[in-house]
PDB file of C-alpha atoms in Angstrom:
ATOM      1  CA  MET A 823     -18.401   3.586  19.467  1.00  0.00           C
ATOM      2  CA  THR A 824     -18.100   6.951  20.181  1.00  0.00           C
ATOM      3  CA  ALA A 825     -18.564   9.497  17.507  1.00  0.00           C
ATOM      4  CA  ALA A 826     -14.722  10.430  17.960  1.00  0.00           C
ATOM      5  CA  GLY A 827     -14.092   6.775  17.957  1.00  0.00           C
ATOM      6  CA  ASP A 828     -16.274   6.058  14.091  1.00  0.00           C
ATOM      7  CA  SER A 829     -14.204   8.911  13.104  1.00  0.00           C
ATOM      8  CA  HIS A 830     -10.789   7.314  14.086  1.00  0.00           C
ATOM      9  CA  GLU A 831     -12.011   3.923  12.510  1.00  0.00           C
ATOM     10  CA  LEU A 832     -13.465   5.949   8.978  1.00  0.00           C
ATOM     11  CA  ASP A 833      -9.777   7.556   8.707  1.00  0.00           C
ATOM     12  CA  ARG A 834      -7.988   4.677   9.206  1.00  0.00           C
ATOM     13  CA  LEU A 835     -10.115   1.989   6.814  1.00  0.00           C
ATOM     14  CA  ARG A 836     -10.021   5.609   4.181  1.00  0.00           C
ATOM     15  CA  GLU A 837      -6.395   4.789   4.975  1.00  0.00           C
ATOM     16  CA  ALA A 838      -6.428   1.056   3.842  1.00  0.00           C
ATOM     17  CA  ALA A 839      -8.453   1.763   0.572  1.00  0.00           C
ATOM     18  CA  GLN A 840      -6.079   4.137  -0.534  1.00  0.00           C
ATOM     19  CA  ALA A 841      -3.371   1.840  -0.062  1.00  0.00           C
ATOM     20  CA  ARG A 842      -4.909  -1.054  -1.715  1.00  0.00           C
ATOM     21  CA  LEU A 843      -5.998   1.488  -4.651  1.00  0.00           C
ATOM     22  CA  GLU A 844      -2.277   2.697  -4.700  1.00  0.00           C
ATOM     23  CA  LYS A 845      -0.760  -0.664  -4.783  1.00  0.00           C
ATOM     24  CA  GLY A 846      -3.617  -1.623  -7.443  1.00  0.00           C
ATOM     25  CA  VAL A 847      -2.776   1.242 -10.127  1.00  0.00           C
ATOM     26  CA  GLY A 848       1.129   0.566  -9.424  1.00  0.00           C
ATOM     27  CA  ASP A 849       0.794  -3.377 -10.231  1.00  0.00           C
ATOM     28  CA  GLY A 850      -1.399  -2.698 -13.380  1.00  0.00           C
ATOM     29  CA  LYS A 851      -4.320  -3.802 -11.856  1.00  0.00           C
ATOM     30  CA  LEU A 852      -6.476  -0.033 -12.254  1.00  0.00           C
ATOM     31  CA  THR A 853      -6.263   2.293 -15.107  1.00  0.00           C
ATOM     32  CA  LEU A 854      -5.475   5.778 -14.008  1.00  0.00           C
ATOM     33  CA  GLU A 855      -9.027   6.748 -14.433  1.00  0.00           C
ATOM     34  CA  GLU A 856     -10.184   3.697 -12.460  1.00  0.00           C
ATOM     35  CA  TYR A 857      -7.898   4.809  -9.827  1.00  0.00           C
ATOM     36  CA  SER A 858      -9.271   8.218 -10.094  1.00  0.00           C
ATOM     37  CA  GLU A 859     -12.885   7.543  -9.646  1.00  0.00           C
ATOM     38  CA  GLN A 860     -12.379   4.822  -6.672  1.00  0.00           C
ATOM     39  CA  ALA A 861      -9.992   7.300  -4.734  1.00  0.00           C
ATOM     40  CA  ALA A 862     -13.019  10.293  -5.375  1.00  0.00           C
ATOM     41  CA  ILE A 863     -15.295   7.693  -3.443  1.00  0.00           C
ATOM     42  CA  ALA A 864     -12.999   6.694  -0.554  1.00  0.00           C
ATOM     43  CA  TRP A 865     -12.570   9.971   0.343  1.00  0.00           C
ATOM     44  CA  SER A 866     -15.631  11.195   0.414  1.00  0.00           C
ATOM     45  CA  ARG A 867     -17.512  12.987   2.797  1.00  0.00           C
ATOM     46  CA  ASP A 868     -20.853  10.074   2.252  1.00  0.00           C
ATOM     47  CA  VAL A 869     -18.650   7.483   2.082  1.00  0.00           C
ATOM     48  CA  ASP A 870     -19.992   4.373   4.120  1.00  0.00           C
ATOM     49  CA  VAL A 871     -17.821   1.660   5.929  1.00  0.00           C
ATOM     50  CA  GLU A 872     -19.034  -1.414   3.934  1.00  0.00           C
ATOM     51  CA  ARG A 873     -18.134   0.487   0.736  1.00  0.00           C
ATOM     52  CA  LEU A 874     -15.279   1.524   1.980  1.00  0.00           C
ATOM     53  CA  ARG A 875     -14.032  -2.149   3.006  1.00  0.00           C
ATOM     54  CA  ARG A 876     -14.872  -3.486  -0.788  1.00  0.00           C
ATOM     55  CA  LEU A 877     -12.759  -0.692  -2.523  1.00  0.00           C
ATOM     56  CA  VAL A 878     -10.233  -3.337  -3.937  1.00  0.00           C
ATOM     57  CA  PRO A 879      -8.755  -3.358  -7.159  1.00  0.00           C
ATOM     58  CA  VAL A 880     -10.564  -5.865  -9.681  1.00  0.00           C
ATOM     59  CA  GLU A 881      -7.875  -8.662 -11.336  1.00  0.00           C
ATOM     60  CA  ALA A 882      -7.204  -7.770 -14.860  1.00  0.00           C
ATOM     61  CA  PRO A 883      -7.347 -10.522 -17.004  1.00  0.00           C
ATOM     62  CA  THR A 884      -3.718  -9.365 -18.804  1.00  0.00           C
ATOM     63  CA  ALA A 885      -2.575  -6.206 -17.515  1.00  0.00           C
ATOM     64  CA  PRO A 886       0.275  -4.609 -19.257  1.00  0.00           C
ATOM     65  CA  VAL A 887       3.622  -4.260 -18.026  1.00  0.00           C
ATOM     66  CA  SER A 888       4.830  -0.928 -18.132  1.00  0.00           C
ATOM     67  CA  ARG A 889       8.560  -0.926 -19.856  1.00  0.00           C
ATOM     68  CA  PRO A 890      11.013   1.261 -18.235  1.00  0.00           C
ATOM     69  CA  GLN A 891      11.584   3.335 -21.466  1.00  0.00           C
ATOM     70  CA  SER A 892       9.478   4.174 -24.664  1.00  0.00           C
ATOM     71  CA  THR A 893       9.878   6.768 -27.594  1.00  0.00           C
ATOM     72  CA  ILE A 894       7.708   7.951 -30.176  1.00  0.00           C
ATOM     73  CA  VAL A 895       9.309   9.138 -33.868  1.00  0.00           C
ATOM     74  CA  GLY A 896       6.948  10.895 -36.048  1.00  0.00           C
ATOM     75  CA  ILE A 897       7.867  12.943 -38.408  1.00  0.00           C
ATOM     76  CA  PHE A 898       5.250  14.691 -40.629  1.00  0.00           C
ATOM     77  CA  GLY A 899       2.167  12.967 -38.990  1.00  0.00           C
ATOM     78  CA  ASP A 900       0.287  12.687 -35.946  1.00  0.00           C
ATOM     79  CA  THR A 901       0.866  10.136 -33.222  1.00  0.00           C
ATOM     80  CA  LYS A 902      -2.317   9.585 -31.317  1.00  0.00           C
ATOM     81  CA  ARG A 903      -2.847   7.022 -28.214  1.00  0.00           C
ATOM     82  CA  SER A 904      -5.798   6.537 -26.048  1.00  0.00           C
ATOM     83  CA  GLY A 905      -7.842   3.364 -24.965  1.00  0.00           C
ATOM     84  CA  ARG A 906      -5.920   0.658 -22.787  1.00  0.00           C
ATOM     85  CA  TRP A 907      -2.263   1.046 -23.033  1.00  0.00           C
ATOM     86  CA  SER A 908       1.035   0.522 -20.818  1.00  0.00           C
ATOM     87  CA  LEU A 909       2.744   4.158 -20.239  1.00  0.00           C
ATOM     88  CA  ALA A 910       6.545   3.347 -19.730  1.00  0.00           C
ATOM     89  CA  VAL A 911       8.429   4.896 -16.681  1.00  0.00           C
ATOM     90  CA  LYS A 912       9.787   7.369 -19.017  1.00  0.00           C
ATOM     91  CA  THR A 913       8.183   8.217 -22.840  1.00  0.00           C
ATOM     92  CA  LEU A 914      10.010  10.476 -25.107  1.00  0.00           C
ATOM     93  CA  ALA A 915       8.345  11.567 -27.949  1.00  0.00           C
ATOM     94  CA  LEU A 916      10.032  13.416 -30.473  1.00  0.00           C
ATOM     95  CA  LEU A 917       8.373  15.138 -33.044  1.00  0.00           C
ATOM     96  CA  VAL A 918       8.953  16.820 -36.281  1.00  0.00           C
ATOM     97  CA  PHE A 919       5.648  18.506 -38.425  1.00  0.00           C
ATOM     98  CA  GLY A 920       3.390  16.412 -36.472  1.00  0.00           C
ATOM     99  CA  ASP A 921       0.810  16.603 -33.899  1.00  0.00           C
ATOM    100  CA  VAL A 922       1.268  14.341 -30.571  1.00  0.00           C
ATOM    101  CA  LYS A 923      -2.241  13.533 -28.426  1.00  0.00           C
ATOM    102  CA  LEU A 924      -1.726  11.040 -25.681  1.00  0.00           C
ATOM    103  CA  ASP A 925      -5.031  10.122 -23.386  1.00  0.00           C
ATOM    104  CA  LEU A 926      -4.052   8.608 -20.298  1.00  0.00           C
ATOM    105  CA  ARG A 927      -7.624   8.228 -18.801  1.00  0.00           C
ATOM    106  CA  SER A 928      -7.398   4.472 -19.678  1.00  0.00           C
ATOM    107  CA  ALA A 929      -3.644   4.208 -19.639  1.00  0.00           C
ATOM    108  CA  VAL A 930      -1.772   1.723 -16.828  1.00  0.00           C
ATOM    109  CA  ILE A 931       0.972   2.955 -15.591  1.00  0.00           C
ATOM    110  CA  GLY A 932       3.659   0.815 -13.382  1.00  0.00           C
ATOM    111  CA  ALA A 933       5.319   3.246 -11.369  1.00  0.00           C
ATOM    112  CA  ARG A 934       3.922   5.798  -8.631  1.00  0.00           C
ATOM    113  CA  THR A 935       5.480   8.752 -10.856  1.00  0.00           C
ATOM    114  CA  SER A 936       5.783   8.329 -15.039  1.00  0.00           C
ATOM    115  CA  THR A 937       7.857  11.191 -17.031  1.00  0.00           C
ATOM    116  CA  ILE A 938       6.871  11.948 -20.526  1.00  0.00           C
ATOM    117  CA  THR A 939       9.046  14.071 -22.297  1.00  0.00           C
ATOM    118  CA  LEU A 940       8.262  16.329 -25.748  1.00  0.00           C
ATOM    119  CA  VAL A 941      10.372  17.230 -28.297  1.00  0.00           C
ATOM    120  CA  THR A 942       8.208  19.066 -30.888  1.00  0.00           C
ATOM    121  CA  LEU A 943       9.268  21.176 -34.230  1.00  0.00           C
ATOM    122  CA  PHE A 944       6.053  22.516 -35.928  1.00  0.00           C
ATOM    123  CA  GLY A 945       3.888  20.348 -33.595  1.00  0.00           C
ATOM    124  CA  ASP A 946       1.217  20.587 -30.992  1.00  0.00           C
ATOM    125  CA  SER A 947       0.961  18.264 -28.057  1.00  0.00           C
ATOM    126  CA  THR A 948      -2.168  17.467 -26.004  1.00  0.00           C
ATOM    127  CA  ILE A 949      -1.976  14.868 -22.934  1.00  0.00           C
ATOM    128  CA  THR A 950      -5.365  14.378 -21.208  1.00  0.00           C
ATOM    129  CA  VAL A 951      -5.039  12.712 -17.892  1.00  0.00           C
ATOM    130  CA  PRO A 952      -7.724  11.535 -15.285  1.00  0.00           C
ATOM    131  CA  GLU A 953      -8.711  13.678 -12.252  1.00  0.00           C
ATOM    132  CA  GLY A 954      -6.719  12.824  -8.932  1.00  0.00           C
ATOM    133  CA  VAL A 955      -3.642  12.469 -10.502  1.00  0.00           C
ATOM    134  CA  HIS A 956      -0.889  15.010  -9.919  1.00  0.00           C
ATOM    135  CA  VAL A 957       0.382  16.524 -12.789  1.00  0.00           C
ATOM    136  CA  GLU A 958       4.126  18.630 -13.034  1.00  0.00           C
ATOM    137  CA  VAL A 959       4.792  20.157 -15.833  1.00  0.00           C
ATOM    138  CA  GLY A 960       8.134  21.610 -17.372  1.00  0.00           C
ATOM    139  CA  GLY A 961      10.493  22.851 -19.873  1.00  0.00           C
ATOM    140  CA  PHE A 962      10.285  26.018 -22.024  1.00  0.00           C
ATOM    141  CA  ASP A 963       8.252  26.714 -25.760  1.00  0.00           C
ATOM    142  CA  LEU A 964       9.724  29.075 -28.214  1.00  0.00           C
ATOM    143  CA  PHE A 965       6.773  30.988 -30.377  1.00  0.00           C
ATOM    144  CA  GLY A 966       4.087  28.300 -28.318  1.00  0.00           C
ATOM    145  CA  ASP A 967       1.400  28.939 -25.731  1.00  0.00           C
ATOM    146  CA  ARG A 968       1.160  26.556 -22.796  1.00  0.00           C
ATOM    147  CA  GLU A 969      -2.084  25.413 -20.900  1.00  0.00           C
ATOM    148  CA  LEU A 970      -2.930  23.492 -17.899  1.00  0.00           C
ATOM    149  CA  ASP A 971      -5.902  22.379 -16.903  1.00  0.00           C
ATOM    150  CA  ALA A 972      -4.985  20.305 -13.149  1.00  0.00           C
ATOM    151  CA  GLY A 973      -8.865  19.680 -12.644  1.00  0.00           C
ATOM    152  CA  ALA A 974     -11.292  21.097 -10.039  1.00  0.00           C
ATOM    153  CA  HIS A 975     -10.546  18.085  -6.911  1.00  0.00           C
ATOM    154  CA  ASP A 976      -7.250  18.374  -5.128  1.00  0.00           C
ATOM    155  CA  PRO A 977      -5.786  14.274  -6.013  1.00  0.00           C
ATOM    156  CA  GLY A 978      -5.100  13.307  -2.299  1.00  0.00           C
ATOM    157  CA  PRO A 979      -2.271  11.562  -0.635  1.00  0.00           C
ATOM    158  CA  GLY A 980      -0.290   8.871  -2.366  1.00  0.00           C
ATOM    159  CA  ALA A 981      -2.123   9.869  -6.224  1.00  0.00           C
ATOM    160  CA  PRO A 982      -0.051   9.475  -8.785  1.00  0.00           C
ATOM    161  CA  THR A 983       2.162  11.341 -10.655  1.00  0.00           C
ATOM    162  CA  ILE A 984       2.516  12.326 -14.098  1.00  0.00           C
ATOM    163  CA  ARG A 985       5.433  14.494 -14.820  1.00  0.00           C
ATOM    164  CA  ILE A 986       5.304  16.109 -18.635  1.00  0.00           C
ATOM    165  CA  VAL A 987       8.617  18.306 -19.319  1.00  0.00           C
ATOM    166  CA  SER A 988       7.922  19.673 -23.010  1.00  0.00           C
ATOM    167  CA  TYR A 989      10.642  21.611 -25.651  1.00  0.00           C
ATOM    168  CA  SER A 990       8.739  22.607 -27.881  1.00  0.00           C
ATOM    169  CA  LEU A 991       9.332  25.253 -31.017  1.00  0.00           C
ATOM    170  CA  PHE A 992       6.531  26.521 -32.951  1.00  0.00           C
ATOM    171  CA  GLY A 993       3.814  24.424 -30.927  1.00  0.00           C
ATOM    172  CA  ASP A 994       1.211  24.758 -28.175  1.00  0.00           C
ATOM    173  CA  LEU A 995       1.449  22.506 -25.383  1.00  0.00           C
ATOM    174  CA  ARG A 996      -2.290  21.364 -23.753  1.00  0.00           C
ATOM    175  CA  VAL A 997      -2.877  19.348 -20.566  1.00  0.00           C
ATOM    176  CA  ARG A 998      -6.418  18.663 -19.544  1.00  0.00           C
ATOM    177  CA  THR A 999      -7.779  16.614 -16.521  1.00  0.00           C
ATOM    178  CA  ARG A1000     -11.085  15.184 -17.722  1.00  0.00           C
TER     179      ARG A1000
END
């Protein structure tokens, strides 16, 4: 096979691996972090053909199913979520005098796009996402700062999208990629 033929075959295998990874994250078989790690391998310059063929999501024994909606309410207290948990397609967090910290690195999502709406009064919001995920930020802050660290790498084609819409009065929003 010619070098050009090898290149086309490698591209085809990468696209097939990417499609399997997208299905795996959408089906809840991969967390966002697992998806990011495997997608980085698939699109790396040094990947070999055999490794691309093995990039298949591992069956999770009991993958949580994402609900269509979720609501988090906190008054005079902080809310934290981390570890393996199911991120709803639409999540609404209402906090008064409290902080919210959501770590999405091990979260399981059931949709290609998930929206997190934060409404905070006198509280800070911190969202941590893995590399290889598209992040969109919207909303407004009154007397608060907004910080977005989208990471060093382009998420690539077909990566999941996390939309964060924040409405804050006297509070900061920090979105970090780790």
